[in-house]
Coordinates of C-alpha atoms and ligand atoms in Angstrom, one line a residue:
X1 CA -122.3 98.7 -36.8
X2 CA -120.8 102.0 -35.8
X3 CA -117.1 102.5 -35.7
X4 CA -115.6 105.8 -34.8
X5 CA -112.3 105.0 -36.3
X6 CA -113.8 104.1 -39.7
X7 CA -113.0 106.9 -42.2
X8 CA -115.9 106.1 -44.5
X9 CA -118.9 108.3 -44.2
X10 CA -121.9 106.7 -42.5
X11 CA -124.1 106.6 -45.6
X12 CA -121.5 104.8 -47.7
X13 CA -120.9 102.3 -45.0
X14 CA -124.6 101.5 -45.0
X15 CA -124.5 101.2 -48.7
X16 CA -121.6 98.9 -48.5
X17 CA -123.3 96.8 -45.9
X18 CA -126.4 96.7 -48.0
X19 CA -124.4 95.5 -51.0
X20 CA -122.7 92.9 -49.0
X21 CA -126.0 91.5 -47.9
X22 CA -128.0 91.8 -51.1
X23 CA -128.3 90.1 -54.5
X24 CA -127.7 92.7 -57.2
X25 CA -130.1 91.1 -59.7
X26 CA -133.2 90.8 -57.7
X27 CA -132.6 93.1 -54.8
X28 CA -133.4 90.3 -52.4
X29 CA -131.1 89.5 -49.5
X30 CA -128.3 87.0 -50.3
X31 CA -126.8 84.1 -48.5
X32 CA -125.2 86.3 -45.7
X33 CA -128.5 87.9 -45.0
X34 CA -130.0 84.4 -44.6
X35 CA -127.2 83.3 -42.3
X36 CA -127.6 86.4 -40.1
X37 CA -131.3 86.1 -39.9
X38 CA -131.1 82.4 -38.9
X39 CA -128.4 83.2 -36.3
X40 CA -130.4 86.0 -34.9
X41 CA -133.6 83.9 -34.6
X42 CA -131.7 81.0 -33.1
X43 CA -130.1 83.3 -30.5
X44 CA -133.5 84.8 -29.7
X45 CA -135.0 81.4 -29.3
X46 CA -132.1 79.9 -27.4
X47 CA -134.1 80.0 -24.1
X48 CA -137.4 79.6 -25.7
X49 CA -137.9 76.3 -27.4
X50 CA -140.2 77.7 -30.1
X51 CA -139.0 76.3 -33.5
X52 CA -138.8 78.1 -36.8
X53 CA -138.3 76.9 -40.3
X54 CA -136.0 77.6 -43.2
X55 CA -136.6 76.5 -46.8
X56 CA -134.6 76.3 -50.0
X57 CA -136.4 76.5 -53.3
X58 CA -134.8 75.6 -56.6
X59 CA -136.4 76.1 -60.0
X60 CA -136.9 73.0 -62.1
X61 CA -135.5 73.0 -65.6
X62 CA -134.2 76.5 -65.4
X63 CA -131.0 75.9 -67.2
X64 CA -132.5 74.7 -70.5
X65 CA -134.7 77.7 -70.5
X66 CA -131.7 79.9 -69.9
X67 CA -129.9 78.2 -72.8
X68 CA -132.9 78.4 -75.1
X69 CA -134.1 81.9 -74.5
X70 CA -130.8 83.5 -73.4
X71 CA -129.4 84.9 -70.2
X72 CA -131.4 88.1 -70.3
X73 CA -134.7 86.1 -70.4
X74 CA -133.3 84.0 -67.6
X75 CA -132.6 87.1 -65.5
X76 CA -136.1 88.4 -66.2
X77 CA -137.6 85.2 -64.9
X78 CA -135.5 85.2 -61.8
X79 CA -136.6 88.8 -61.1
X80 CA -140.3 87.8 -61.6
X81 CA -139.7 84.8 -59.3
X82 CA -138.2 87.1 -56.6
X83 CA -141.1 89.5 -57.0
X84 CA -143.7 86.7 -56.6
X85 CA -142.0 85.2 -53.6
X86 CA -141.7 88.5 -51.8
X87 CA -145.4 89.2 -52.4
X88 CA -146.5 85.9 -51.0
X89 CA -144.2 85.6 -48.0
X90 CA -146.0 85.5 -44.6
X91 CA -145.4 88.3 -42.1
X92 CA -142.0 88.3 -40.6
X93 CA -140.5 86.0 -43.2
X94 CA -137.4 86.8 -45.2
X95 CA -136.6 85.7 -48.7
X96 CA -133.1 85.6 -50.1
X97 CA -131.5 84.4 -53.3
X98 CA -128.6 82.1 -53.5
X99 CA -126.6 81.5 -56.6
X100 CA -128.4 80.9 -59.9
X101 CA -132.0 79.7 -59.6
X102 CA -131.9 78.9 -55.8
X103 CA -133.9 80.9 -53.3
X104 CA -134.2 80.6 -49.5
X105 CA -136.6 81.6 -46.8
X106 CA -136.7 82.1 -43.1
X107 CA -140.1 81.4 -41.7
X108 CA -140.2 82.5 -38.0
X109 CA -143.8 81.4 -37.6
X110 CA -143.8 78.0 -39.1
X111 CA -143.2 75.4 -36.4
X112 CA -144.0 72.0 -37.8
X113 CA -144.3 69.9 -40.9
X114 CA -147.8 70.5 -42.0
X115 CA -147.3 74.3 -41.8
X116 CA -144.2 74.0 -43.8
X117 CA -145.9 71.8 -46.4
X118 CA -148.8 74.3 -46.7
X119 CA -146.5 77.2 -47.4
X120 CA -144.5 75.0 -49.8
X121 CA -147.7 74.2 -51.7
X122 CA -148.7 77.9 -51.8
X123 CA -145.2 79.0 -53.1
X124 CA -145.3 76.2 -55.6
X125 CA -148.7 77.4 -57.0
X126 CA -147.5 80.9 -57.1
X127 CA -144.4 80.0 -59.0
X128 CA -146.1 77.8 -61.5
X129 CA -148.2 80.5 -63.2
X130 CA -146.8 81.5 -66.6
X131 CA -143.9 84.0 -66.8
X132 CA -144.4 86.8 -69.2
X133 CA -141.3 87.4 -71.4
X134 CA -142.9 90.0 -73.7
X135 CA -143.3 87.9 -76.8
X136 CA -143.8 84.6 -75.1
X137 CA -144.9 82.9 -71.9
X138 CA -142.8 80.4 -70.1
X139 CA -143.9 77.9 -67.4
X140 CA -141.7 76.7 -64.6
X141 CA -142.0 74.6 -61.5
X142 CA -139.9 74.6 -58.4
X143 CA -138.7 72.1 -55.8
X144 CA -138.6 72.7 -52.1
X145 CA -136.6 71.5 -49.1
X146 CA -137.6 72.6 -45.6
X147 CA -135.7 72.2 -42.3
X148 CA -137.2 73.0 -38.9
X149 CA -135.1 74.4 -36.1
X150 CA -133.9 72.9 -33.8
X151 CA -134.8 69.3 -34.9
X152 CA -133.0 69.6 -38.2
X153 CA -130.0 71.5 -36.9
X154 CA -129.1 73.8 -34.0
X155 CA -126.8 76.1 -36.0
X156 CA -127.0 77.7 -39.4
X157 CA -124.7 75.4 -41.2
X158 CA -126.4 72.3 -40.0
X159 CA -129.9 73.6 -40.6
X160 CA -128.9 74.7 -44.1
X161 CA -127.4 71.3 -44.8
X162 CA -130.7 69.6 -43.7
X163 CA -132.7 71.9 -45.9
X164 CA -130.3 71.0 -48.8
X165 CA -130.8 67.3 -48.1
X166 CA -134.6 67.8 -48.2
X167 CA -134.3 69.8 -51.4
X168 CA -132.1 67.1 -52.9
X169 CA -134.8 64.5 -52.1
X170 CA -137.4 66.7 -53.8
X171 CA -135.3 67.0 -56.9
X172 CA -134.8 63.3 -57.0
X173 CA -138.5 62.7 -56.9
X174 CA -139.1 64.8 -60.0
X175 CA -140.5 68.3 -60.5
X176 CA -142.5 70.4 -58.1
X177 CA -141.9 68.3 -55.0
X178 CA -141.9 69.5 -51.4
X179 CA -139.8 67.7 -48.7
X180 CA -139.6 68.5 -45.0
X181 CA -136.3 67.2 -43.5
X182 CA -136.6 64.3 -41.0
X183 CA -134.2 61.6 -39.8
X184 CA -135.8 59.0 -42.1
X185 CA -135.2 61.3 -45.1
X186 CA -131.6 61.7 -44.1
X187 CA -131.4 57.9 -43.9
X188 CA -133.0 57.5 -47.3
X189 CA -130.5 60.0 -48.8
X190 CA -127.6 58.2 -47.1
X191 CA -128.8 54.9 -48.7
X192 CA -128.9 56.7 -52.1
X193 CA -125.3 57.8 -51.6
X194 CA -124.3 54.2 -50.7
X195 CA -126.1 53.1 -53.9
X196 CA -124.2 55.6 -55.9
X197 CA -120.8 54.4 -54.6
X198 CA -121.7 50.8 -55.3
X199 CA -122.9 51.7 -58.8
X200 CA -119.8 53.7 -59.6
X201 CA -117.7 50.7 -58.5
X202 CA -119.8 48.4 -60.6
X203 CA -119.4 50.6 -63.7
X204 CA -115.7 50.7 -63.2
X205 CA -115.6 46.9 -62.7
X206 CA -117.7 46.4 -65.8
X207 CA -120.3 44.6 -63.6
X208 CA -123.5 46.1 -65.1
X209 CA -124.8 43.7 -67.7
X210 CA -127.1 44.0 -70.7
X211 CA -130.0 41.6 -70.9
X212 CA -132.2 41.3 -74.0
X213 CA -136.0 41.1 -74.5
X214 CA -137.4 39.9 -77.8
X215 CA -139.5 42.2 -80.0
X216 CA -141.7 40.3 -82.3
X217 CA -143.9 40.7 -85.4
X218 CA -147.4 40.2 -84.0
X219 CA -148.6 38.7 -87.2
X220 CA -146.6 35.5 -86.8
X221 CA -144.6 35.9 -83.6
X222 CA -141.3 36.1 -85.5
X223 CA -138.5 37.9 -83.7
X224 CA -137.4 41.2 -85.3
X225 CA -135.0 42.5 -82.7
X226 CA -134.2 42.8 -79.0
X227 CA -134.4 45.6 -76.5
X228 CA -131.3 45.8 -74.3
X229 CA -132.2 46.3 -70.6
X230 CA -129.6 47.0 -68.0
X231 CA -129.1 44.6 -65.1
X232 CA -127.1 45.0 -62.0
X233 CA -126.8 42.7 -59.0
X234 CA -124.6 44.2 -56.2
X235 CA -122.9 41.8 -53.9
X236 CA -124.3 43.6 -50.8
X237 CA -127.4 45.4 -52.1
X238 CA -128.7 42.5 -54.3
X239 CA -130.8 43.2 -57.4
X240 CA -131.3 46.9 -58.1
X241 CA -133.8 47.9 -60.8
X242 CA -132.6 50.0 -63.7
X243 CA -135.6 52.2 -62.9
X244 CA -133.6 53.1 -59.8
X245 CA -130.0 53.1 -60.9
X246 CA -130.4 54.7 -64.3
X247 CA -131.9 57.9 -62.9
X248 CA -129.3 57.8 -60.1
X249 CA -126.4 57.7 -62.6
X250 CA -128.1 60.5 -64.6
X251 CA -128.4 62.7 -61.5
X252 CA -124.9 62.0 -60.3
X253 CA -123.5 62.7 -63.7
X254 CA -122.0 59.4 -64.7
X255 CA -124.8 58.2 -67.1
X256 CA -122.3 58.6 -70.0
X257 CA -119.9 56.0 -68.6
X258 CA -122.7 53.6 -67.7
X259 CA -124.4 54.0 -71.0
X260 CA -121.2 53.6 -72.9
X261 CA -120.5 50.3 -71.2
X262 CA -124.0 49.0 -71.8
X263 CA -124.1 50.0 -75.4
X264 CA -120.7 48.3 -76.0
X265 CA -121.9 45.1 -74.3
X266 CA -125.2 45.1 -76.1
X267 CA -123.7 45.9 -79.5
X268 CA -121.1 43.1 -79.0
X269 CA -124.0 40.7 -78.3
X270 CA -125.9 41.8 -81.3
X271 CA -123.0 40.9 -83.6
X272 CA -123.7 37.3 -83.0
X273 CA -127.4 37.6 -83.9
X274 CA -128.7 37.2 -87.4
X275 CA -127.9 40.4 -89.3
X276 CA -131.5 41.3 -90.0
X277 CA -132.3 41.6 -86.3
X278 CA -132.0 45.1 -84.7
X279 CA -130.8 46.1 -81.3
X280 CA -133.0 48.6 -79.4
X281 CA -131.1 50.6 -76.8
X282 CA -132.6 53.0 -74.2
X283 CA -131.0 56.5 -74.3
X284 CA -131.5 58.3 -71.0
X285 CA -133.0 61.8 -70.9
X286 CA -129.8 63.3 -69.7
X287 CA -128.0 62.0 -72.8
X288 CA -130.5 63.8 -75.0
X289 CA -129.5 67.1 -73.5
X290 CA -125.8 66.4 -74.1
X291 CA -124.4 67.4 -77.4
X292 CA -121.6 64.8 -77.2
X293 CA -124.1 61.9 -77.3
X294 CA -124.1 61.4 -81.1
X295 CA -120.4 61.1 -81.3
X296 CA -120.2 58.8 -78.3
X297 CA -122.8 56.4 -79.7
X298 CA -121.3 56.3 -83.1
X299 CA -117.8 55.8 -81.7
X300 CA -119.0 52.9 -79.6
X301 CA -120.7 51.3 -82.6
X302 CA -117.5 51.9 -84.7
X303 CA -115.3 50.2 -82.1
X304 CA -117.5 47.2 -81.8
X305 CA -118.2 47.0 -85.6
X306 CA -122.0 47.1 -85.4
X307 CA -123.7 48.8 -88.4
X308 CA -125.6 51.9 -87.2
X309 CA -128.5 50.7 -89.4
X310 CA -129.0 47.8 -86.9
X311 CA -129.4 50.2 -83.9
X312 CA -132.6 51.7 -82.7
X313 CA -132.5 54.2 -79.8
X314 CA -135.4 54.5 -77.5
X315 CA -136.1 57.9 -76.2
X316 CA -138.9 59.4 -74.1
X317 CA -141.3 62.3 -74.7
X318 CA -140.2 64.0 -71.5
X319 CA -136.6 64.0 -72.6
X320 CA -137.5 65.4 -76.0
X321 CA -139.6 68.1 -74.4
X322 CA -137.1 69.4 -71.8
X323 CA -134.3 70.2 -74.1
X324 CA -136.0 70.4 -77.5
X325 CA -133.2 72.0 -79.6
X326 CA -130.4 69.8 -78.4
X327 CA -132.6 66.7 -78.6
X328 CA -133.5 67.7 -82.2
X329 CA -129.9 68.0 -83.2
X330 CA -129.0 64.7 -81.7
X331 CA -131.9 62.9 -83.3
X332 CA -131.2 64.4 -86.7
X333 CA -127.5 63.6 -86.6
X334 CA -128.1 60.0 -85.5
X335 CA -130.8 59.4 -88.1
X336 CA -128.4 60.7 -90.7
X337 CA -125.9 58.1 -89.7
X338 CA -128.6 55.4 -90.2
X339 CA -129.7 54.9 -86.5
X340 CA -133.4 54.6 -86.0
X341 CA -135.3 56.4 -83.3
X342 CA -138.2 55.0 -81.3
X343 CA -140.4 57.0 -78.9
X344 CA -140.6 54.9 -75.7
X345 CA -143.4 54.7 -73.2
X346 CA -145.7 56.6 -75.5
X347 CA -148.8 58.0 -73.9
X348 CA -147.5 58.5 -70.4
X349 CA -145.2 61.6 -70.7
X350 CA -146.2 65.2 -71.0
X351 CA -146.9 64.5 -74.6
X352 CA -148.1 66.9 -77.1
X353 CA -149.1 65.4 -80.4
X354 CA -147.5 68.4 -82.1
X355 CA -144.2 67.0 -81.0
X356 CA -144.7 64.0 -83.2
X357 CA -144.8 66.4 -86.2
X358 CA -141.8 68.5 -85.1
X359 CA -139.6 65.5 -84.5
X360 CA -138.8 62.7 -86.9
X361 CA -139.1 59.3 -85.3
X362 CA -139.3 55.9 -86.9
X363 CA -141.2 54.0 -84.3
X364 CA -143.6 54.5 -81.4
X365 CA -143.7 52.1 -78.4
X366 CA -147.1 52.1 -76.7
X367 CA -146.7 52.1 -72.9
X368 CA -147.5 49.0 -70.9
X369 CA -150.1 50.9 -68.9
X370 CA -152.5 50.8 -71.9
X371 CA -151.5 47.4 -73.2
X372 CA -152.0 45.6 -69.9
X373 CA -155.6 46.8 -69.7
X374 CA -156.5 46.4 -73.3
X375 CA -158.8 43.4 -72.9
X376 CA -160.6 44.7 -69.8
X377 CA -160.8 48.5 -70.2
X378 CA -162.6 50.1 -73.2
X379 CA -160.7 53.4 -72.8
X380 CA -157.3 51.7 -73.0
X381 CA -158.5 49.8 -76.1
X382 CA -159.6 53.1 -77.8
X383 CA -156.4 54.8 -76.9
X384 CA -154.3 52.0 -78.4
X385 CA -156.5 52.0 -81.5
X386 CA -156.1 55.7 -81.9
X387 CA -152.3 55.5 -81.5
X388 CA -152.1 52.7 -84.0
X389 CA -154.2 54.7 -86.5
X390 CA -152.1 57.8 -85.9
X391 CA -148.9 55.9 -86.5
X392 CA -150.2 54.5 -89.7
X393 CA -151.1 57.9 -90.9
X394 CA -147.6 59.2 -90.0
X395 CA -145.9 56.2 -91.4
X396 CA -144.4 55.2 -88.1
X397 CA -143.9 51.6 -86.9
X398 CA -145.7 50.6 -83.7
X399 CA -144.6 48.3 -80.9
X400 CA -146.9 47.4 -78.0
X401 CA -145.0 47.0 -74.7
X402 CA -145.8 44.7 -71.9
X403 CA -147.8 42.0 -73.6
X404 CA -148.4 39.3 -70.9
X405 CA -151.3 37.4 -72.2
X406 CA -152.3 35.7 -75.4
X407 CA -155.5 37.7 -75.3
X408 CA -153.5 41.0 -75.3
X409 CA -151.6 39.8 -78.4
X410 CA -154.7 38.8 -80.2
X411 CA -156.4 42.1 -79.5
X412 CA -153.4 44.1 -80.6
X413 CA -153.1 42.1 -83.8
X414 CA -156.8 42.8 -84.5
X415 CA -156.2 46.5 -84.0
X416 CA -153.5 46.4 -86.6
X417 CA -150.5 46.9 -84.3
X418 CA -147.4 45.6 -86.1
X419 CA -145.0 44.6 -83.3
X420 CA -145.1 43.6 -79.7
X421 CA -142.9 42.9 -76.7
X422 CA -143.6 41.4 -73.3
X423 CA -143.3 38.5 -71.0
X424 CA -145.8 36.5 -73.2
X425 CA -143.1 36.4 -75.9
X426 CA -140.1 36.4 -73.7
X427 CA -138.6 37.9 -70.5
X428 CA -135.3 39.8 -70.7
X429 CA -132.5 37.3 -70.6
X430 CA -128.7 37.4 -70.6
X431 CA -126.6 37.1 -73.8
X432 CA -126.2 33.3 -73.8
X433 CA -129.8 32.6 -73.1
X434 CA -130.7 35.0 -75.8
X435 CA -128.7 33.0 -78.3
X436 CA -130.5 29.9 -77.2
X437 CA -133.8 31.7 -77.6
X438 CA -132.8 32.5 -81.1
X439 CA -131.8 29.0 -81.8
X440 CA -135.1 27.7 -80.6
X441 CA -137.4 30.3 -82.1
X442 CA -135.8 32.3 -84.9
X443 CA -135.0 29.8 -87.6
X444 CA -138.3 28.0 -87.2
X445 CA -140.4 31.1 -87.5
X446 CA -138.6 32.5 -90.5
X447 CA -138.6 29.1 -92.1
X448 CA -142.2 28.6 -91.3
X449 CA -143.1 31.9 -92.9
X450 CA -141.1 31.4 -96.0
X451 CA -142.6 28.0 -96.8
Ligands
C2E501 P1 -138.5 50.5 -70.7 O1 -137.5 50.9 -71.7 O2 -139.9 51.0 -71.0 O3 -138.4 49.0 -70.6 C1 -139.5 48.1 -70.5 C2 -139.6 47.6 -69.1 O4 -140.7 46.8 -69.0 C3 -138.4 46.7 -68.6 O5 -138.3 46.9 -67.2 C4 -138.9 45.3 -68.9 O6 -138.3 44.3 -68.1 C5 -140.4 45.5 -68.5 N1 -141.3 44.5 -69.2 C6 -141.1 44.0 -70.4 N2 -142.2 43.2 -70.7 C7 -143.0 43.2 -69.6 C8 -144.3 42.6 -69.3 O7 -144.8 41.8 -70.0 N3 -144.8 42.9 -68.1 C9 -144.2 43.7 -67.2 N4 -144.8 43.9 -66.0 N5 -143.0 44.3 -67.4 C10 -142.4 44.1 -68.6 P2 -136.8 47.2 -66.6 O8 -135.8 46.3 -67.3 O9 -137.0 47.1 -65.2 O10 -136.5 48.7 -67.1 C11 -137.2 49.7 -66.6 C12 -136.8 51.0 -67.3 O11 -135.4 51.3 -67.0 C13 -136.8 50.9 -68.8 O12 -138.1 51.1 -69.2 C14 -135.9 52.0 -69.2 O13 -136.5 53.2 -69.2 C15 -134.8 52.0 -68.1 N6 -133.7 51.2 -68.6 C16 -133.4 49.9 -68.6 N7 -132.2 49.6 -69.2 C17 -131.7 50.8 -69.5 C18 -130.5 51.2 -70.2 O14 -129.6 50.4 -70.5 N8 -130.3 52.6 -70.3 C19 -131.2 53.5 -70.0 N9 -130.9 54.8 -70.2 N10 -132.4 53.2 -69.4 C20 -132.6 51.8 -69.2
MG502 MG1 -137.4 51.0 -73.6
MG503 MG1 -141.0 51.4 -72.4

């Protein structure tokens, strides 16, 4: 923009303008560049109905890497990402960087969903190759959200918002996902927001309950403890699975409050069980990345008056992998306080057996996926056999999850698996029903064994 009255020399004005439109770290354009590009294209195409596409990409798990390797390594990765993206952009496309680990693209020649998905896949592949940090390599994935003009928005703000909604959905679905905005997706996200509001209300109203599923000794079927499982029935939405609302609470940042309520309720219930029974409680992955977790757990136990030695915390491999240092600290501190640690859903995560050596666990829970096929699928049987043998060697206890049939229990017993859990022994039940269960089963079994 020329302005005769401006006292600054032309070159410096250009420089200023360039600075205002670029990201100093990567040299890419910034948010303003993106906005201008989109406005320009929209204006050009105002008479011509030809669509174009914008995309936002966000790196998955960048923060833990930044924390682990330091900001300098983080910056280096961002520069390498920028370089790769620039190199793989189709003709006429623009790539910009927003704050942090978020990048955006304007794709003038992408008109519809499949084209967007194809480019998303290509960028995803390009970004998933290892990053060279001199002394080490790091791997990352990225999530993508696409929005196509004019269906997803007729002005920049609306279009960007749609791309953000699409990205948000990708993030919710895990790592490396690609979403192209549509009205259905907007609906889906709206429902998630309603669910979030309802769940927040339920947490405040103390309406999320803990149910309990027995864990037994396979040898004689005697109960050794219970796993607490969260249960929530919303007046409008009905039953919502913890597989849905726990990740939602994690994502929206109120898992601490939810977990605190649940642990309190579960620990209170455990006080009325025989002292030798343990309480197994699921810790969410977000909690394993939060250094305040140890204190929060021990404080709750202290308030309720449950001995930490009666608590087991179930954690997953994925959680341990994403934020190894923090997770290590939390596990060590909790174990020092007497809490035992079980590795949940074993065999399904991005497991590396080396992790079992790096971390100190007390117990491994074999995932239902193997257990449910143990009598029909040779491979599952061998996997379970191998896990049991490995645990024996490492001096770890083993629990098989999801035992539904007598045959499964028999087979597991024959393979030397110590403990089991599943509908065959008992479904999760609320506190009072759990006490009745104990009344009916516990004394008999213990007595029977002692005689
Ligand atoms: P999980 O910890 O692996 O829990 C076992 C799941 O398997 C439970 O599902 C349980 O009801 C189900 N199950 C147990 N036995 C059987 C069986 O014989 N057959 C079949 N088909 N299923 C069986 P649920 O209660 O829906 O929980 C799903 C997941 O949600 C849990 O998996 C856990 O990861 C998470 N979750 C549940 N409660 C909590 C909680 O209080 N806090 C956290 N952070 N996560 C929780
Ligand atoms: Mg569990
Ligand atoms: Mg499990």
